[in-house]
Amino acid sequence: MRMIDGQPAFPDEAPPDDWREVRVAATEGMVTVRREGNRLTFVVWSNAGVELRQAANAVAWACAEAGAGRVDAAEGPLDAAAFLRTAELPAALRRQDS
């Protein structure tokens, strides 16, 4: 984690219970996670390469898995297991699904 609600954060720092936005560092760039109520939105630049899109999808999958939530994908809402099977993800996560 690099930022919590617009403030620099240590990588192992936990956000407060009322956080609204965190930025997660990936090798390829930053994934912004915004929270509004019980919904999370994952944001990357529109010109993000495949690796950063995969990183954003991995963060979305991890949140859905941890919170027993769903991901609003192009094909409709998917639970974590279905998203893992269908999303553009890093190779390490695709192997996990095998």
PDB file of C-alpha atoms in Angstrom:
ATOM      1  CA  MET A   1       0.000   0.000   0.000  1.00  0.00           C
ATOM      2  CA  ARG A   2       1.383   3.399  -0.941  1.00  0.00           C
ATOM      3  CA  MET A   3      -1.386   5.851  -0.061  1.00  0.00           C
ATOM      4  CA  ILE A   4      -4.383   5.904   2.261  1.00  0.00           C
ATOM      5  CA  ASP A   5      -6.951   8.645   1.706  1.00  0.00           C
ATOM      6  CA  GLY A   6      -4.436  10.812  -0.153  1.00  0.00           C
ATOM      7  CA  GLN A   7      -1.681  10.470   2.455  1.00  0.00           C
ATOM      8  CA  PRO A   8       1.577   8.512   2.019  1.00  0.00           C
ATOM      9  CA  ALA A   9       1.543   5.135   3.768  1.00  0.00           C
ATOM     10  CA  PHE A  10       4.103   2.552   4.737  1.00  0.00           C
ATOM     11  CA  PRO A  11       3.778  -0.707   2.730  1.00  0.00           C
ATOM     12  CA  ASP A  12       2.662  -2.651   5.830  1.00  0.00           C
ATOM     13  CA  GLU A  13       0.406   0.092   7.237  1.00  0.00           C
ATOM     14  CA  ALA A  14      -3.237  -0.866   7.750  1.00  0.00           C
ATOM     15  CA  PRO A  15      -5.863   1.688   6.750  1.00  0.00           C
ATOM     16  CA  PRO A  16      -8.300   2.960   9.389  1.00  0.00           C
ATOM     17  CA  ASP A  17     -11.771   1.416   9.535  1.00  0.00           C
ATOM     18  CA  ASP A  18     -13.287   4.443   7.773  1.00  0.00           C
ATOM     19  CA  TRP A  19     -10.873   4.577   4.788  1.00  0.00           C
ATOM     20  CA  ARG A  20     -12.252   5.849   1.475  1.00  0.00           C
ATOM     21  CA  GLU A  21      -9.352   5.333  -0.952  1.00  0.00           C
ATOM     22  CA  VAL A  22      -6.142   3.312  -0.965  1.00  0.00           C
ATOM     23  CA  ARG A  23      -3.488   2.995  -3.629  1.00  0.00           C
ATOM     24  CA  VAL A  24      -1.813  -0.359  -3.998  1.00  0.00           C
ATOM     25  CA  ALA A  25       1.604  -0.546  -5.651  1.00  0.00           C
ATOM     26  CA  ALA A  26       2.178  -3.094  -8.388  1.00  0.00           C
ATOM     27  CA  THR A  27       5.352  -3.535 -10.397  1.00  0.00           C
ATOM     28  CA  GLU A  28       3.569  -2.031 -13.394  1.00  0.00           C
ATOM     29  CA  GLY A  29       1.981   0.976 -11.614  1.00  0.00           C
ATOM     30  CA  MET A  30      -0.710   1.813  -9.076  1.00  0.00           C
ATOM     31  CA  VAL A  31      -4.151   0.330  -8.536  1.00  0.00           C
ATOM     32  CA  THR A  32      -6.552   2.699  -6.794  1.00  0.00           C
ATOM     33  CA  VAL A  33      -9.245   1.107  -4.647  1.00  0.00           C
ATOM     34  CA  ARG A  34     -12.178   3.383  -3.767  1.00  0.00           C
ATOM     35  CA  ARG A  35     -14.780   2.462  -1.183  1.00  0.00           C
ATOM     36  CA  GLU A  36     -18.325   3.803  -1.175  1.00  0.00           C
ATOM     37  CA  GLY A  37     -20.543   2.068   1.351  1.00  0.00           C
ATOM     38  CA  ASN A  38     -20.218  -1.689   0.831  1.00  0.00           C
ATOM     39  CA  ARG A  39     -18.912  -1.331  -2.743  1.00  0.00           C
ATOM     40  CA  LEU A  40     -15.299  -1.177  -3.968  1.00  0.00           C
ATOM     41  CA  THR A  41     -14.171   0.310  -7.283  1.00  0.00           C
ATOM     42  CA  PHE A  42     -10.781  -0.553  -8.792  1.00  0.00           C
ATOM     43  CA  VAL A  43      -9.163   2.122 -10.968  1.00  0.00           C
ATOM     44  CA  VAL A  44      -6.141   2.187 -13.292  1.00  0.00           C
ATOM     45  CA  TRP A  45      -5.213   4.647 -16.048  1.00  0.00           C
ATOM     46  CA  SER A  46      -7.070   4.039 -19.309  1.00  0.00           C
ATOM     47  CA  ASN A  47      -3.772   3.441 -21.115  1.00  0.00           C
ATOM     48  CA  ALA A  48      -2.679   0.763 -18.624  1.00  0.00           C
ATOM     49  CA  GLY A  49      -0.853  -2.185 -20.114  1.00  0.00           C
ATOM     50  CA  VAL A  50      -1.906  -5.786 -19.756  1.00  0.00           C
ATOM     51  CA  GLU A  51       0.216  -6.331 -16.621  1.00  0.00           C
ATOM     52  CA  LEU A  52      -1.409  -3.455 -14.719  1.00  0.00           C
ATOM     53  CA  ARG A  53      -4.903  -4.547 -15.778  1.00  0.00           C
ATOM     54  CA  GLN A  54      -4.028  -8.043 -14.536  1.00  0.00           C
ATOM     55  CA  ALA A  55      -2.827  -6.565 -11.233  1.00  0.00           C
ATOM     56  CA  ALA A  56      -6.092  -4.622 -10.830  1.00  0.00           C
ATOM     57  CA  ASN A  57      -8.078  -7.781 -11.562  1.00  0.00           C
ATOM     58  CA  ALA A  58      -5.981  -9.695  -9.019  1.00  0.00           C
ATOM     59  CA  VAL A  59      -6.774  -7.092  -6.341  1.00  0.00           C
ATOM     60  CA  ALA A  60     -10.475  -7.233  -7.277  1.00  0.00           C
ATOM     61  CA  TRP A  61     -10.442 -11.043  -7.095  1.00  0.00           C
ATOM     62  CA  ALA A  62      -8.668 -10.999  -3.699  1.00  0.00           C
ATOM     63  CA  CYS A  63     -11.239  -8.581  -2.264  1.00  0.00           C
ATOM     64  CA  ALA A  64     -14.145 -10.635  -3.612  1.00  0.00           C
ATOM     65  CA  GLU A  65     -12.583 -13.818  -2.226  1.00  0.00           C
ATOM     66  CA  ALA A  66     -11.871 -12.306   1.207  1.00  0.00           C
ATOM     67  CA  GLY A  67     -15.256 -10.638   1.538  1.00  0.00           C
ATOM     68  CA  ALA A  68     -17.404 -13.310  -0.153  1.00  0.00           C
ATOM     69  CA  GLY A  69     -18.344 -10.605  -2.641  1.00  0.00           C
ATOM     70  CA  ARG A  70     -18.947 -10.323  -6.364  1.00  0.00           C
ATOM     71  CA  VAL A  71     -17.123  -8.607  -9.212  1.00  0.00           C
ATOM     72  CA  ASP A  72     -19.191  -6.655 -11.748  1.00  0.00           C
ATOM     73  CA  ALA A  73     -17.559  -8.026 -14.901  1.00  0.00           C
ATOM     74  CA  ALA A  74     -18.482  -7.423 -18.540  1.00  0.00           C
ATOM     75  CA  GLU A  75     -20.453 -10.682 -18.494  1.00  0.00           C
ATOM     76  CA  GLY A  76     -22.333  -9.651 -15.355  1.00  0.00           C
ATOM     77  CA  PRO A  77     -21.773 -10.137 -11.604  1.00  0.00           C
ATOM     78  CA  LEU A  78     -19.363 -13.000 -10.848  1.00  0.00           C
ATOM     79  CA  ASP A  79     -18.386 -14.578  -7.551  1.00  0.00           C
ATOM     80  CA  ALA A  80     -14.665 -14.859  -6.813  1.00  0.00           C
ATOM     81  CA  ALA A  81     -14.357 -18.410  -8.204  1.00  0.00           C
ATOM     82  CA  ALA A  82     -16.045 -17.517 -11.508  1.00  0.00           C
ATOM     83  CA  PHE A  83     -13.976 -14.329 -11.826  1.00  0.00           C
ATOM     84  CA  LEU A  84     -10.805 -16.351 -11.224  1.00  0.00           C
ATOM     85  CA  ARG A  85     -11.755 -18.640 -14.132  1.00  0.00           C
ATOM     86  CA  THR A  86     -12.661 -15.890 -16.609  1.00  0.00           C
ATOM     87  CA  ALA A  87     -10.685 -12.710 -15.841  1.00  0.00           C
ATOM     88  CA  GLU A  88      -7.424 -11.487 -17.307  1.00  0.00           C
ATOM     89  CA  LEU A  89      -5.132 -12.373 -14.369  1.00  0.00           C
ATOM     90  CA  PRO A  90      -1.412 -12.865 -13.714  1.00  0.00           C
ATOM     91  CA  ALA A  91      -0.126 -16.347 -14.572  1.00  0.00           C
ATOM     92  CA  ALA A  92       0.391 -17.249 -10.886  1.00  0.00           C
ATOM     93  CA  LEU A  93      -3.338 -16.830 -10.173  1.00  0.00           C
ATOM     94  CA  ARG A  94      -4.384 -18.659 -13.334  1.00  0.00           C
ATOM     95  CA  ARG A  95      -2.275 -21.642 -12.209  1.00  0.00           C
ATOM     96  CA  GLN A  96      -4.045 -21.571  -8.826  1.00  0.00           C
ATOM     97  CA  ASP A  97      -7.348 -22.179 -10.608  1.00  0.00           C
ATOM     98  CA  SER A  98      -6.052 -25.283 -12.423  1.00  0.00           C
TER      99      SER A  98
END
